[in-house]
Amino acid sequence: MAGTKHPLSNRELDIMNTFWDSDKPLIASEIVQINSELSINTVQATLKKLLNKSYIKISDIVYSGTVLTRSYEALVTRDTYMVNQIRANQVSTLGLVSQLIQEEEDPEVLEKLAKLIREKQDALRSPND
């Protein structure tokens, strides 16, 4: 999957979290408004790095006031990034999932997990359907 082979720096992760928490594509100045600890120069440089790593894409060219600018959106979800970072650190899938299940307190979440497991088992048993 795009972008998942390259770990993110702290700044890149700050900006990706902004994308992941947004429900729309963002322009650089909106990222600065959302996270005032970032300067526009830092955001612009980091967006270029994230583009090169294929974590984000240019979504559109939009007006910011009277100036045309690029809007960006994430190509990689937060969940995908986290799973790939866990795998890159050679964490046992069984151990991790077991621990998460042990700590889960919501019966509905556990039922959804059980359903996902059953569906995956069924799919693996009958790959030619």
Coordinates of C-alpha atoms in Angstrom, one line a residue, residues 16 20 23 36 38-39 41 44 47 64 78 84 105 108 114:
M16 CA -1.2 13.4 9.0
W20 CA -7.0 12.0 9.6
D23 CA -13.5 15.3 6.9
S36 CA -1.1 26.7 15.5
L38 CA 3.1 24.7 13.0
S39 CA 4.4 27.5 10.7
N41 CA 6.9 27.1 6.0
Q44 CA 4.6 23.4 3.1
L47 CA 3.5 18.4 2.6
S64 CA -7.7 30.7 -1.0
R78 CA -4.6 6.1 10.4
N84 CA 2.1 -1.3 9.2
E105 CA -15.0 -3.6 27.5
E108 CA -20.7 -4.7 20.7
A114 CA -16.1 -12.0 16.1

